Amino acid sequence: MPNDSNNNSNGPPAPNPVLTAYESYLRDTPLVTRYTLNAILISFFASFFFNPAFALANIPLFTIFKFQLYRIVTSPFICSEFLSLFFVFMGFMNHGIRLEQSMGSTLFGALFFSLTIVSNVLFLVISIILWGLTNSESYLGQASMGIWTTLLGIIAVECSKAPENSQRRLFFLTVPALYYPLAILALFSMFAGVKLSYCLGVAVGYAYGFGKMERLKVKVDTAKRWESGFLRGFVGRVGWVTVDYASGALAWTEGGGSSGDSNGQSNSGGGSGFQMFGPRGGRRDGDTGNSSGGPGAVLSPNDPAESTTTAFAGTGRSLGSTERKGLLSRGKKSNPPKTPEERAALLERAAERRRQQQQQSEETGDSVV
């Protein structure tokens, strides 16, 4: 009995559930999504001491007349209510993680800030126009703040590329995927009233998804230059997804969230249920090879005629190496498709190697006898 008690006291301590949860969050959440959620969480705790909206919200009176233009960018990172924080984490953890894994951190960040800036600029323009027409200063004091303006735009971008017959579940309702953002907007309007910023977020998301904002989309080549340039310090951090190692459509099909049934209907309120983004988050523009940061085609399967050395090539790092890769930046960039002649040559060489191995084994057996 004393020995048993000594063994129990000398054993490893029980894992800390809080530390385990944080490590899982750090490991499984891409960097841009994680930084966004961290900023919202900091804003929530700061609201116990002061109201962050006075310093960060996009209010025309301060943004334009006080020339505090930084509010156009900082307005999504405001959260002062626990219920809002809960739904923000539920929504952004689903859509943000999948989109960032699909597009890469650079392109996802560009999408996030493009939707934020365009929505807030339109909010300022419309507020100034309404103020000029009505001479009511209330339009100068209304605020655009919170992550939902941008998140509704992200959902609209996603749903605008949904297959025609795909559907989403909104609690007990089944909604066509194309109208899913409008259903969420109607639900918010029923409980909190109609908000101009939310309406603009959905409108900007649809415009982006239907190709009306092509000039704002960042090209994949540009994203690569950014990652080798001023974003170089972020590339090596945990969770950064480079453009080359973005999972494309696989982020929506391989354990990236909720699953869909055979009719394209998602089994949960936040899941995708359909494939949207293409390889490395880029969309091929014809045969020119130029690719943009928008939705693209589904990844093609691996070629069975590829050599075995390519199929089992590792992506780890050797001992003593200082090279670091993002935690979610795994896999090897696929080779371009081979012509029938190249595949036949590969198969012939493989058959020749097998014949040589058989001959060597036979000769070795004869020498032993």
XYZ file of C-alpha atoms in Angstrom:
369
model
C 0.000 0.000 0.000
C 2.769 2.547 0.751
C 4.356 1.728 -2.582
C 1.051 2.333 -4.365
C 0.605 5.710 -2.700
C 4.169 6.708 -3.591
C 3.635 5.686 -7.217
C 0.445 7.738 -7.404
C 2.146 10.792 -5.917
C 5.130 10.494 -8.274
C 2.965 10.110 -11.401
C 2.360 12.895 -13.922
C -0.119 15.549 -12.791
C -3.580 15.669 -14.279
C -3.820 17.937 -17.338
C -5.202 21.409 -16.816
C -8.501 21.590 -18.749
C -8.186 25.344 -19.294
C -4.647 25.009 -20.659
C -5.704 22.047 -22.810
C -8.603 24.039 -24.272
C -6.323 27.004 -25.018
C -3.738 24.802 -26.706
C -6.471 23.224 -28.820
C -7.756 26.692 -29.761
C -4.242 27.808 -30.651
C -3.588 24.666 -32.701
C -6.864 24.437 -34.609
C -7.657 28.107 -35.313
C -5.872 29.859 -38.220
C -3.990 33.019 -37.395
C -6.217 35.777 -38.868
C -9.360 34.193 -37.416
C -7.631 33.764 -34.056
C -6.376 37.349 -33.961
C -9.852 38.640 -34.846
C -11.511 36.626 -32.085
C -8.811 37.661 -29.604
C -9.413 41.329 -30.416
C -13.164 40.892 -29.907
C -12.541 39.109 -26.597
C -10.253 41.919 -25.405
C -12.915 44.439 -26.381
C -15.500 42.523 -24.341
C -13.375 42.540 -21.181
C -12.469 46.202 -21.738
C -16.198 47.030 -21.780
C -16.257 46.374 -17.988
C -14.161 49.511 -17.523
C -15.159 51.768 -20.442
C -17.229 51.650 -23.622
C -14.974 50.728 -26.566
C -17.578 52.040 -29.015
C -16.652 55.643 -28.163
C -13.095 55.003 -29.340
C -13.503 52.402 -32.124
C -17.025 52.534 -33.629
C -17.609 54.016 -37.074
C -19.650 57.118 -36.180
C -19.940 59.756 -38.946
C -19.601 62.626 -36.474
C -16.172 61.401 -35.387
C -14.968 59.545 -38.485
C -15.608 62.425 -40.898
C -15.843 65.668 -38.932
C -13.112 64.689 -36.435
C -11.150 62.948 -39.209
C -10.749 59.742 -37.151
C -10.510 57.518 -40.215
C -9.092 54.578 -38.264
C -12.669 53.849 -37.124
C -13.443 52.469 -40.582
C -11.083 49.565 -39.835
C -11.544 49.128 -36.083
C -15.354 49.037 -35.934
C -15.706 45.207 -36.338
C -13.665 44.515 -33.196
C -16.261 45.833 -30.733
C -18.295 43.573 -28.459
C -19.800 44.571 -25.120
C -22.451 41.891 -24.470
C -21.900 38.287 -23.432
C -24.712 36.884 -25.611
C -23.313 38.697 -28.628
C -19.836 37.346 -27.809
C -21.207 33.798 -27.672
C -22.882 34.009 -31.080
C -19.863 35.771 -32.574
C -17.608 32.870 -31.566
C -20.160 30.345 -32.823
C -20.475 32.047 -36.208
C -16.936 33.217 -36.846
C -15.271 30.039 -35.621
C -17.211 28.151 -38.308
C -17.053 30.471 -41.314
C -13.721 32.099 -40.478
C -11.776 28.858 -39.985
C -13.076 27.269 -43.179
C -12.566 30.349 -45.314
C -9.036 30.944 -44.043
C -8.041 27.308 -44.541
C -9.546 27.425 -48.017
C -8.117 30.748 -49.220
C -5.012 31.191 -47.108
C -4.453 33.773 -44.389
C -3.374 36.565 -46.749
C -6.376 36.322 -49.056
C -8.794 35.840 -46.162
C -7.424 38.920 -44.422
C -7.774 40.879 -47.665
C -11.383 39.689 -47.999
C -12.168 40.573 -44.372
C -10.830 44.124 -44.587
C -12.242 44.718 -48.089
C -15.765 43.919 -46.890
C -15.220 45.981 -43.735
C -13.906 49.086 -45.489
C -16.455 49.095 -48.323
C -19.389 48.561 -45.946
C -18.236 51.331 -43.609
C -17.546 53.803 -46.407
C -21.036 53.219 -47.822
C -22.435 53.658 -44.311
C -20.725 57.047 -44.024
C -21.873 58.185 -47.463
C -25.514 57.226 -46.871
C -25.518 58.786 -43.389
C -24.167 62.083 -44.741
C -26.727 62.057 -47.569
C -29.601 61.415 -45.150
C -28.302 64.134 -42.840
C -28.190 66.589 -45.731
C -31.706 65.705 -46.899
C -33.394 65.717 -43.492
C -31.126 68.053 -41.512
C -31.396 65.556 -38.662
C -28.218 65.184 -36.634
C -29.281 61.728 -35.471
C -27.798 60.316 -38.669
C -24.412 61.700 -37.653
C -24.547 59.914 -34.312
C -25.581 56.439 -35.447
C -22.829 53.841 -35.278
C -21.640 50.946 -37.407
C -19.873 48.494 -35.103
C -19.532 44.828 -34.330
C -18.278 41.837 -36.273
C -21.702 40.979 -37.687
C -21.486 43.631 -40.402
C -18.429 41.900 -41.855
C -19.537 38.377 -40.960
C -22.848 38.800 -42.795
C -20.851 39.920 -45.813
C -18.623 36.842 -45.573
C -21.681 34.576 -45.378
C -23.170 36.345 -48.406
C -19.962 35.794 -50.382
C -20.069 32.113 -49.528
C -23.774 31.631 -50.282
C -23.602 33.514 -53.576
C -21.435 30.659 -54.891
C -23.705 27.893 -53.604
C -25.139 25.311 -56.032
C -28.640 26.096 -57.172
C -30.445 23.444 -55.095
C -28.363 23.683 -51.917
C -30.107 24.623 -48.679
C -29.291 25.755 -45.153
C -30.975 25.223 -41.813
C -31.789 28.258 -39.718
C -33.001 26.719 -36.475
C -36.121 24.820 -37.560
C -36.415 26.500 -40.970
C -34.938 25.260 -44.245
C -33.762 28.144 -46.418
C -32.239 28.111 -49.925
C -28.540 28.839 -49.553
C -28.726 31.915 -51.777
C -31.214 33.572 -49.408
C -29.617 32.367 -46.172
C -27.916 35.752 -45.401
C -31.247 37.531 -45.969
C -32.927 35.123 -43.544
C -30.314 35.889 -40.871
C -30.723 39.622 -41.553
C -34.510 39.323 -41.172
C -34.048 37.451 -37.881
C -31.728 40.146 -36.524
C -34.141 42.865 -37.642
C -37.018 41.192 -35.778
C -35.172 41.258 -32.455
C -32.919 44.332 -32.714
C -34.589 46.438 -35.391
C -33.350 47.236 -38.873
C -29.705 48.306 -38.886
C -28.263 50.047 -41.919
C -24.782 48.580 -41.348
C -26.082 44.987 -41.416
C -28.022 45.626 -44.623
C -24.932 47.112 -46.240
C -22.808 44.175 -45.098
C -25.108 41.696 -46.831
C -25.323 43.859 -49.967
C -21.531 44.224 -50.206
C -21.089 40.473 -49.684
C -23.477 39.657 -52.521
C -21.752 42.197 -54.781
C -18.361 40.671 -53.997
C -19.618 37.120 -54.545
C -21.292 37.908 -57.857
C -18.147 39.505 -59.267
C -19.094 43.189 -59.009
C -15.966 44.060 -57.015
C -13.255 42.390 -59.087
C -10.915 45.363 -58.726
C -10.762 44.850 -54.974
C -9.809 41.191 -55.179
C -6.174 40.424 -54.468
C -4.425 38.208 -56.997
C -2.666 35.071 -55.808
C 0.644 36.300 -57.224
C 0.244 39.533 -55.272
C -0.504 37.582 -52.091
C 2.670 35.540 -52.592
C 4.714 38.723 -52.940
C 3.167 40.072 -49.749
C 4.025 36.864 -47.880
C 7.644 37.134 -48.983
C 7.660 40.856 -48.239
C 6.011 42.825 -45.433
C 4.056 39.777 -44.157
C 7.229 37.721 -43.790
C 7.141 38.056 -40.013
C 3.683 36.436 -39.812
C 4.325 33.509 -42.151
C 6.317 31.551 -39.573
C 3.766 31.964 -36.788
C 1.515 29.167 -35.583
C -1.667 28.949 -37.634
C -0.602 31.002 -40.655
C -1.902 29.384 -43.862
C 0.213 30.331 -46.856
C -1.330 30.692 -50.293
C 0.574 27.691 -51.640
C -0.636 25.412 -48.854
C -4.257 26.554 -48.618
C -6.547 23.525 -48.790
C -9.035 24.939 -51.296
C -12.274 22.985 -51.525
C -10.975 20.360 -49.077
C -11.616 22.827 -46.250
C -15.318 22.348 -46.958
C -15.311 18.576 -47.418
C -12.806 17.017 -45.023
C -13.838 17.546 -41.417
C -13.880 21.285 -41.721
C -17.202 21.659 -39.960
C -20.742 20.402 -40.341
C -21.574 17.858 -42.985
C -24.220 18.027 -45.662
C -26.616 15.403 -46.920
C -27.083 14.166 -50.462
C -29.403 17.046 -51.307
C -26.800 19.650 -50.472
C -28.588 20.562 -47.230
C -26.400 21.383 -44.291
C -27.013 19.554 -41.047
C -26.282 22.545 -38.852
C -26.960 26.223 -38.930
C -23.393 27.280 -39.670
C -22.086 24.511 -41.933
C -21.408 24.846 -45.585
C -22.671 21.653 -47.183
C -21.117 22.481 -50.544
C -17.727 23.033 -52.121
C -16.882 26.589 -52.935
C -13.198 27.450 -53.061
C -10.701 26.038 -55.491
C -7.041 25.054 -55.249
C -4.974 27.435 -53.145
C -7.927 29.805 -52.930
C -7.467 30.926 -56.533
C -9.792 30.902 -59.504
C -8.346 30.343 -62.941
C -9.295 32.959 -65.498
C -9.545 30.891 -68.646
C -6.212 29.544 -69.887
C -4.160 32.544 -68.981
C -3.061 31.066 -65.657
C -3.914 34.223 -63.790
C -5.746 33.548 -60.584
C -7.648 35.752 -58.210
C -8.416 35.472 -54.548
C -12.062 34.561 -55.046
C -13.943 31.276 -55.126
C -12.765 28.719 -57.624
C -13.163 25.150 -58.796
C -12.978 21.966 -56.765
C -9.597 20.295 -56.321
C -8.942 17.463 -58.767
C -7.973 13.994 -57.461
C -4.367 12.819 -57.466
C -3.034 11.183 -60.623
C -2.582 7.406 -60.013
C 0.315 7.335 -62.464
C 2.501 9.620 -60.363
C 5.761 8.107 -59.165
C 5.901 6.626 -55.685
C 8.665 8.973 -54.625
C 6.375 11.937 -55.226
C 3.448 10.325 -53.426
C 5.442 9.733 -50.243
C 7.538 12.874 -50.236
C 7.631 14.346 -46.738
C 6.946 17.920 -45.762
C 8.594 17.907 -42.320
C 11.860 19.547 -41.418
C 15.194 17.920 -40.742
C 16.951 17.988 -37.395
C 18.715 21.257 -36.785
C 16.665 23.116 -39.366
C 15.380 26.567 -38.453
C 12.660 26.634 -41.077
C 9.142 26.962 -39.686
C 5.832 26.407 -41.375
C 2.329 27.326 -40.301
C 0.550 24.668 -38.304
C -2.176 24.344 -40.884
C 0.230 24.656 -43.817
C 0.546 20.963 -44.520
C 0.729 18.922 -47.640
C 2.588 19.219 -50.866
C 1.565 21.297 -53.826
C 0.180 19.001 -56.484
C 2.063 18.508 -59.752
C 0.479 19.642 -63.027
C -1.575 16.960 -64.843
C 0.462 14.625 -67.064
C -0.274 13.742 -70.658
C -1.236 10.153 -71.601
C 2.250 9.621 -73.070
C 3.934 10.683 -69.809
C 1.664 8.424 -67.758
C 2.404 5.479 -70.066
C 6.145 6.127 -69.738
C 5.863 6.200 -65.934
C 3.947 2.925 -65.883
C 6.486 1.322 -68.212
C 9.399 2.412 -66.028
C 7.611 1.073 -62.942
C 7.056 -2.282 -64.641
C 10.727 -2.401 -65.678
C 11.818 -1.753 -62.084
C 9.619 -4.594 -60.854
C 11.096 -6.984 -63.434
C 14.635 -6.028 -62.395
C 13.784 -6.588 -58.725
C 12.331 -10.028 -59.523
C 15.449 -10.993 -61.512
C 17.724 -9.861 -58.677
C 15.719 -11.863 -56.135
C 15.887 -14.971 -58.367
C 19.636 -14.615 -58.842
C 20.111 -14.219 -55.079
C 18.087 -17.383 -54.465
C 20.138 -19.390 -56.979
C 23.418 -18.250 -55.407
C 22.227 -19.302 -51.946
C 21.269 -22.793 -53.213
